[in-house]
Each structure stands twice: as structure tokens, then as C-alpha cells.
Amino acid sequence: GHTMTAEEYTERQGALLREMAANRAREALAITLDLYAQIRLRINTRGEDYTGQRFSPYSPSWAANRKKRGRQVAFVDFNFTGRLQASIRPAVERVTPVSATILLTASGQDNQDKLRAALVTPKGSPRGNILLPSADEINRASLANQQRAQKYIL
């Protein structure tokens, strides 16, 4: 085979770096989607926040309402109608030559209100920002990203 000259190597590396920069937002969106899939699975199967703590339980009246409608009440899963979780999407907020900032939030005022309510409800033990990833989730998304990024390495 042909051995690359230093100039060819530099040219190829430059092309890969330009391609990586051009794809930065797409790659960042992929990472965010990986993270949200893991966050959603954790909330739906364990009702835990990013630290592994269970969310504060449902109030007795809301638990009764959920039960009456055939929903589980063992833990808080932010999944009564399914609209909140379905509305959560990543959006590119800013892209620079070296970074991409992605916002993960809900669409629709009613869904945004639900996310905001979790920050203060219940009063004694607010559920907080339910979209924060755990360290393990970040590590898994990071590994998946490193595997995807192999295509940029000569």
C-alpha cells in the first residue's frame, strides 16, 4: 500500500478535524439522546434521581388517583399521561469551533410547568431537576461517543 507523506497525513487530519467540527452539533445531539434514554429508563423503572435517591413519594390523594387509573404507585415516575416524557427533546442552543451546547427540555407550557414544579414539590423534599444524568449515565454516553468518534481518528 501507499505510505502517507507528512503532507498527506496533515491534509487528511485537517479534513477529519473539519468534518468533526461540521458534525459537532449532530454528535452532541447524539450524546444527549443517549443520556435522555438512560435517564428515562431510570425514572420509569426505579423512580430515582441522578444520585440514586428515590423521588419523594406521591401524595396519598394523587396516589389514589393514579391507582384508580391503573398506574403504578410504588415510586414517582413522572409518567401519568406520557406527554411530559414524550415532549422532552434536545435542542442545539449554541455551537462554537470547539463546543456545542445542547438544551434538554420539554416542549409545551404544560410540560415545562411539570418540570418546574418538580424543582419545588413536595415542599419538604423537592424532586429537583429530573433531567440530570447520573455519573454512570454520563460515563456510558461518553463511551458510546468515543466509539462514534473513532471515525475521526487516523
PDB file of C-alpha atoms in Angstrom:
ATOM      1  CA  GLY A   1       0.000   0.000   0.000  1.00  0.00           C
ATOM      2  CA  HIS A   2       0.830   3.652  -0.285  1.00  0.00           C
ATOM      3  CA  THR A   3       2.552   5.218   2.721  1.00  0.00           C
ATOM      4  CA  MET A   4       1.171   8.657   3.521  1.00  0.00           C
ATOM      5  CA  THR A   5       3.599  11.522   3.285  1.00  0.00           C
ATOM      6  CA  ALA A   6       3.662  14.033   6.139  1.00  0.00           C
ATOM      7  CA  GLU A   7       1.777  16.494   3.909  1.00  0.00           C
ATOM      8  CA  GLU A   8      -0.901  13.927   3.036  1.00  0.00           C
ATOM      9  CA  TYR A   9      -1.253  12.986   6.700  1.00  0.00           C
ATOM     10  CA  THR A  10      -1.620  16.652   7.716  1.00  0.00           C
ATOM     11  CA  GLU A  11      -4.135  17.242   4.929  1.00  0.00           C
ATOM     12  CA  ARG A  12      -6.150  14.144   5.906  1.00  0.00           C
ATOM     13  CA  GLN A  13      -6.060  15.101   9.606  1.00  0.00           C
ATOM     14  CA  GLY A  14      -7.210  18.620   8.710  1.00  0.00           C
ATOM     15  CA  ALA A  15     -10.094  17.198   6.688  1.00  0.00           C
ATOM     16  CA  LEU A  16     -11.107  14.962   9.602  1.00  0.00           C
ATOM     17  CA  LEU A  17     -10.971  17.902  12.039  1.00  0.00           C
ATOM     18  CA  ARG A  18     -13.138  19.992   9.700  1.00  0.00           C
ATOM     19  CA  GLU A  19     -15.597  17.099   9.384  1.00  0.00           C
ATOM     20  CA  MET A  20     -15.644  16.709  13.180  1.00  0.00           C
ATOM     21  CA  ALA A  21     -16.335  20.442  13.621  1.00  0.00           C
ATOM     22  CA  ALA A  22     -19.078  20.334  10.984  1.00  0.00           C
ATOM     23  CA  ASN A  23     -20.696  17.382  12.781  1.00  0.00           C
ATOM     24  CA  ARG A  24     -20.201  18.760  16.318  1.00  0.00           C
ATOM     25  CA  ALA A  25     -23.875  19.662  16.858  1.00  0.00           C
ATOM     26  CA  ARG A  26     -25.069  16.295  15.492  1.00  0.00           C
ATOM     27  CA  GLU A  27     -22.600  14.426  17.716  1.00  0.00           C
ATOM     28  CA  ALA A  28     -23.659  16.467  20.767  1.00  0.00           C
ATOM     29  CA  LEU A  29     -27.319  15.737  19.997  1.00  0.00           C
ATOM     30  CA  ALA A  30     -26.491  12.012  19.804  1.00  0.00           C
ATOM     31  CA  ILE A  31     -24.804  12.164  23.238  1.00  0.00           C
ATOM     32  CA  THR A  32     -27.816  13.983  24.689  1.00  0.00           C
ATOM     33  CA  LEU A  33     -30.247  11.453  23.213  1.00  0.00           C
ATOM     34  CA  ASP A  34     -28.122   8.625  24.712  1.00  0.00           C
ATOM     35  CA  LEU A  35     -28.280  10.372  28.088  1.00  0.00           C
ATOM     36  CA  TYR A  36     -32.010  11.012  27.954  1.00  0.00           C
ATOM     37  CA  ALA A  37     -32.751   7.394  27.021  1.00  0.00           C
ATOM     38  CA  GLN A  38     -30.856   6.304  30.147  1.00  0.00           C
ATOM     39  CA  ILE A  39     -32.469   8.972  32.363  1.00  0.00           C
ATOM     40  CA  ARG A  40     -35.935   7.958  31.137  1.00  0.00           C
ATOM     41  CA  LEU A  41     -35.237   4.263  31.771  1.00  0.00           C
ATOM     42  CA  ARG A  42     -34.028   5.034  35.333  1.00  0.00           C
ATOM     43  CA  ILE A  43     -37.090   7.186  36.110  1.00  0.00           C
ATOM     44  CA  ASN A  44     -39.566   4.711  34.578  1.00  0.00           C
ATOM     45  CA  THR A  45     -38.107   1.575  36.176  1.00  0.00           C
ATOM     46  CA  ARG A  46     -36.740   2.837  39.508  1.00  0.00           C
ATOM     47  CA  GLY A  47     -38.160   6.324  40.201  1.00  0.00           C
ATOM     48  CA  GLU A  48     -34.701   7.593  41.152  1.00  0.00           C
ATOM     49  CA  ASP A  49     -32.922  10.904  40.650  1.00  0.00           C
ATOM     50  CA  TYR A  50     -29.364  11.247  39.315  1.00  0.00           C
ATOM     51  CA  THR A  51     -27.898  10.470  42.767  1.00  0.00           C
ATOM     52  CA  GLY A  52     -29.803   7.179  43.052  1.00  0.00           C
ATOM     53  CA  GLN A  53     -32.279   8.571  45.592  1.00  0.00           C
ATOM     54  CA  ARG A  54     -35.948   7.725  45.150  1.00  0.00           C
ATOM     55  CA  PHE A  55     -38.083  10.754  44.280  1.00  0.00           C
ATOM     56  CA  SER A  56     -40.335  11.921  47.135  1.00  0.00           C
ATOM     57  CA  PRO A  57     -43.460   9.737  47.079  1.00  0.00           C
ATOM     58  CA  TYR A  58     -46.825  10.693  45.632  1.00  0.00           C
ATOM     59  CA  SER A  59     -49.264  12.422  47.959  1.00  0.00           C
ATOM     60  CA  PRO A  60     -51.921   9.965  49.207  1.00  0.00           C
ATOM     61  CA  SER A  61     -54.631  11.657  47.112  1.00  0.00           C
ATOM     62  CA  TRP A  62     -52.557  11.601  43.894  1.00  0.00           C
ATOM     63  CA  ALA A  63     -51.504   8.004  44.562  1.00  0.00           C
ATOM     64  CA  ALA A  64     -55.195   7.058  44.898  1.00  0.00           C
ATOM     65  CA  ASN A  65     -55.989   8.881  41.634  1.00  0.00           C
ATOM     66  CA  ARG A  66     -53.127   7.094  39.846  1.00  0.00           C
ATOM     67  CA  LYS A  67     -54.188   3.707  41.227  1.00  0.00           C
ATOM     68  CA  LYS A  68     -57.790   4.288  40.129  1.00  0.00           C
ATOM     69  CA  ARG A  69     -56.494   4.898  36.597  1.00  0.00           C
ATOM     70  CA  GLY A  70     -54.332   1.776  36.574  1.00  0.00           C
ATOM     71  CA  ARG A  71     -50.960   3.499  37.084  1.00  0.00           C
ATOM     72  CA  GLN A  72     -48.253   2.135  39.369  1.00  0.00           C
ATOM     73  CA  VAL A  73     -47.758   3.933  42.691  1.00  0.00           C
ATOM     74  CA  ALA A  74     -44.648   2.181  44.059  1.00  0.00           C
ATOM     75  CA  PHE A  75     -42.470   5.151  43.010  1.00  0.00           C
ATOM     76  CA  VAL A  76     -42.738   8.510  41.265  1.00  0.00           C
ATOM     77  CA  ASP A  77     -42.198   8.031  37.512  1.00  0.00           C
ATOM     78  CA  PHE A  78     -43.380  11.344  36.003  1.00  0.00           C
ATOM     79  CA  ASN A  79     -45.445   9.275  33.618  1.00  0.00           C
ATOM     80  CA  PHE A  80     -49.189   9.728  34.125  1.00  0.00           C
ATOM     81  CA  THR A  81     -50.242  10.515  30.550  1.00  0.00           C
ATOM     82  CA  GLY A  82     -46.826  10.045  28.919  1.00  0.00           C
ATOM     83  CA  ARG A  83     -46.981  13.532  27.386  1.00  0.00           C
ATOM     84  CA  LEU A  84     -44.192  15.015  29.526  1.00  0.00           C
ATOM     85  CA  GLN A  85     -41.604  12.359  28.680  1.00  0.00           C
ATOM     86  CA  ALA A  86     -42.629  12.314  25.013  1.00  0.00           C
ATOM     87  CA  SER A  87     -42.230  16.108  24.815  1.00  0.00           C
ATOM     88  CA  ILE A  88     -38.645  16.160  26.109  1.00  0.00           C
ATOM     89  CA  ARG A  89     -36.199  16.804  23.281  1.00  0.00           C
ATOM     90  CA  PRO A  90     -32.659  18.067  22.918  1.00  0.00           C
ATOM     91  CA  ALA A  91     -32.167  21.320  21.026  1.00  0.00           C
ATOM     92  CA  VAL A  92     -28.921  22.901  19.835  1.00  0.00           C
ATOM     93  CA  GLU A  93     -28.503  26.121  21.775  1.00  0.00           C
ATOM     94  CA  ARG A  94     -25.017  27.189  20.641  1.00  0.00           C
ATOM     95  CA  VAL A  95     -22.159  25.847  18.522  1.00  0.00           C
ATOM     96  CA  THR A  96     -18.619  27.217  18.610  1.00  0.00           C
ATOM     97  CA  PRO A  97     -15.476  25.906  16.873  1.00  0.00           C
ATOM     98  CA  VAL A  98     -14.731  23.783  19.973  1.00  0.00           C
ATOM     99  CA  SER A  99     -18.072  23.016  21.616  1.00  0.00           C
ATOM    100  CA  ALA A 100     -21.787  22.532  21.242  1.00  0.00           C
ATOM    101  CA  THR A 101     -24.334  23.435  23.910  1.00  0.00           C
ATOM    102  CA  ILE A 102     -27.487  21.333  23.939  1.00  0.00           C
ATOM    103  CA  LEU A 103     -30.617  22.178  25.904  1.00  0.00           C
ATOM    104  CA  LEU A 104     -32.723  19.222  27.063  1.00  0.00           C
ATOM    105  CA  THR A 105     -36.193  20.408  27.965  1.00  0.00           C
ATOM    106  CA  ALA A 106     -39.888  19.827  27.452  1.00  0.00           C
ATOM    107  CA  SER A 107     -41.987  21.404  24.737  1.00  0.00           C
ATOM    108  CA  GLY A 108     -45.380  22.865  25.597  1.00  0.00           C
ATOM    109  CA  GLN A 109     -46.145  25.147  28.521  1.00  0.00           C
ATOM    110  CA  ASP A 110     -47.956  22.378  30.481  1.00  0.00           C
ATOM    111  CA  ASN A 111     -44.899  20.098  30.249  1.00  0.00           C
ATOM    112  CA  GLN A 112     -42.458  22.887  31.131  1.00  0.00           C
ATOM    113  CA  ASP A 113     -44.660  23.650  34.151  1.00  0.00           C
ATOM    114  CA  LYS A 114     -44.368  19.993  35.266  1.00  0.00           C
ATOM    115  CA  LEU A 115     -40.559  20.176  35.107  1.00  0.00           C
ATOM    116  CA  ARG A 116     -40.570  23.464  37.041  1.00  0.00           C
ATOM    117  CA  ALA A 117     -42.986  22.063  39.647  1.00  0.00           C
ATOM    118  CA  ALA A 118     -40.590  19.177  40.379  1.00  0.00           C
ATOM    119  CA  LEU A 119     -37.984  21.759  41.478  1.00  0.00           C
ATOM    120  CA  VAL A 120     -40.193  22.839  44.402  1.00  0.00           C
ATOM    121  CA  THR A 121     -42.597  19.918  45.008  1.00  0.00           C
ATOM    122  CA  PRO A 122     -43.149  18.478  47.523  1.00  0.00           C
ATOM    123  CA  LYS A 123     -42.118  21.324  49.818  1.00  0.00           C
ATOM    124  CA  GLY A 124     -40.197  19.242  52.347  1.00  0.00           C
ATOM    125  CA  SER A 125     -38.274  17.267  49.748  1.00  0.00           C
ATOM    126  CA  PRO A 126     -38.432  18.680  46.206  1.00  0.00           C
ATOM    127  CA  ARG A 127     -37.822  16.176  43.420  1.00  0.00           C
ATOM    128  CA  GLY A 128     -35.431  18.581  41.703  1.00  0.00           C
ATOM    129  CA  ASN A 129     -34.176  18.730  38.124  1.00  0.00           C
ATOM    130  CA  ILE A 130     -35.361  15.327  36.934  1.00  0.00           C
ATOM    131  CA  LEU A 131     -33.344  15.602  33.700  1.00  0.00           C
ATOM    132  CA  LEU A 132     -29.910  15.492  35.365  1.00  0.00           C
ATOM    133  CA  PRO A 133     -27.875  12.417  34.362  1.00  0.00           C
ATOM    134  CA  SER A 134     -26.033  10.248  36.876  1.00  0.00           C
ATOM    135  CA  ALA A 135     -22.261   9.755  36.751  1.00  0.00           C
ATOM    136  CA  ASP A 136     -22.785   6.228  35.356  1.00  0.00           C
ATOM    137  CA  GLU A 137     -25.111   7.525  32.654  1.00  0.00           C
ATOM    138  CA  ILE A 138     -22.568  10.178  31.675  1.00  0.00           C
ATOM    139  CA  ASN A 139     -19.819   7.535  31.526  1.00  0.00           C
ATOM    140  CA  ARG A 140     -21.903   5.238  29.308  1.00  0.00           C
ATOM    141  CA  ALA A 141     -22.833   8.089  26.951  1.00  0.00           C
ATOM    142  CA  SER A 142     -19.189   9.162  26.876  1.00  0.00           C
ATOM    143  CA  LEU A 143     -18.050   5.645  25.913  1.00  0.00           C
ATOM    144  CA  ALA A 144     -20.672   5.460  23.158  1.00  0.00           C
ATOM    145  CA  ASN A 145     -19.469   8.844  21.906  1.00  0.00           C
ATOM    146  CA  GLN A 146     -15.820   7.731  21.941  1.00  0.00           C
ATOM    147  CA  GLN A 147     -16.791   4.728  19.818  1.00  0.00           C
ATOM    148  CA  ARG A 148     -18.625   7.001  17.358  1.00  0.00           C
ATOM    149  CA  ALA A 149     -15.638   9.399  17.317  1.00  0.00           C
ATOM    150  CA  GLN A 150     -13.228   6.650  16.192  1.00  0.00           C
ATOM    151  CA  LYS A 151     -14.087   7.591  12.600  1.00  0.00           C
ATOM    152  CA  TYR A 152     -12.231  10.893  13.091  1.00  0.00           C
ATOM    153  CA  ILE A 153      -9.002   9.213  14.156  1.00  0.00           C
ATOM    154  CA  LEU A 154      -6.414   8.187  11.586  1.00  0.00           C
TER     155      LEU A 154
END
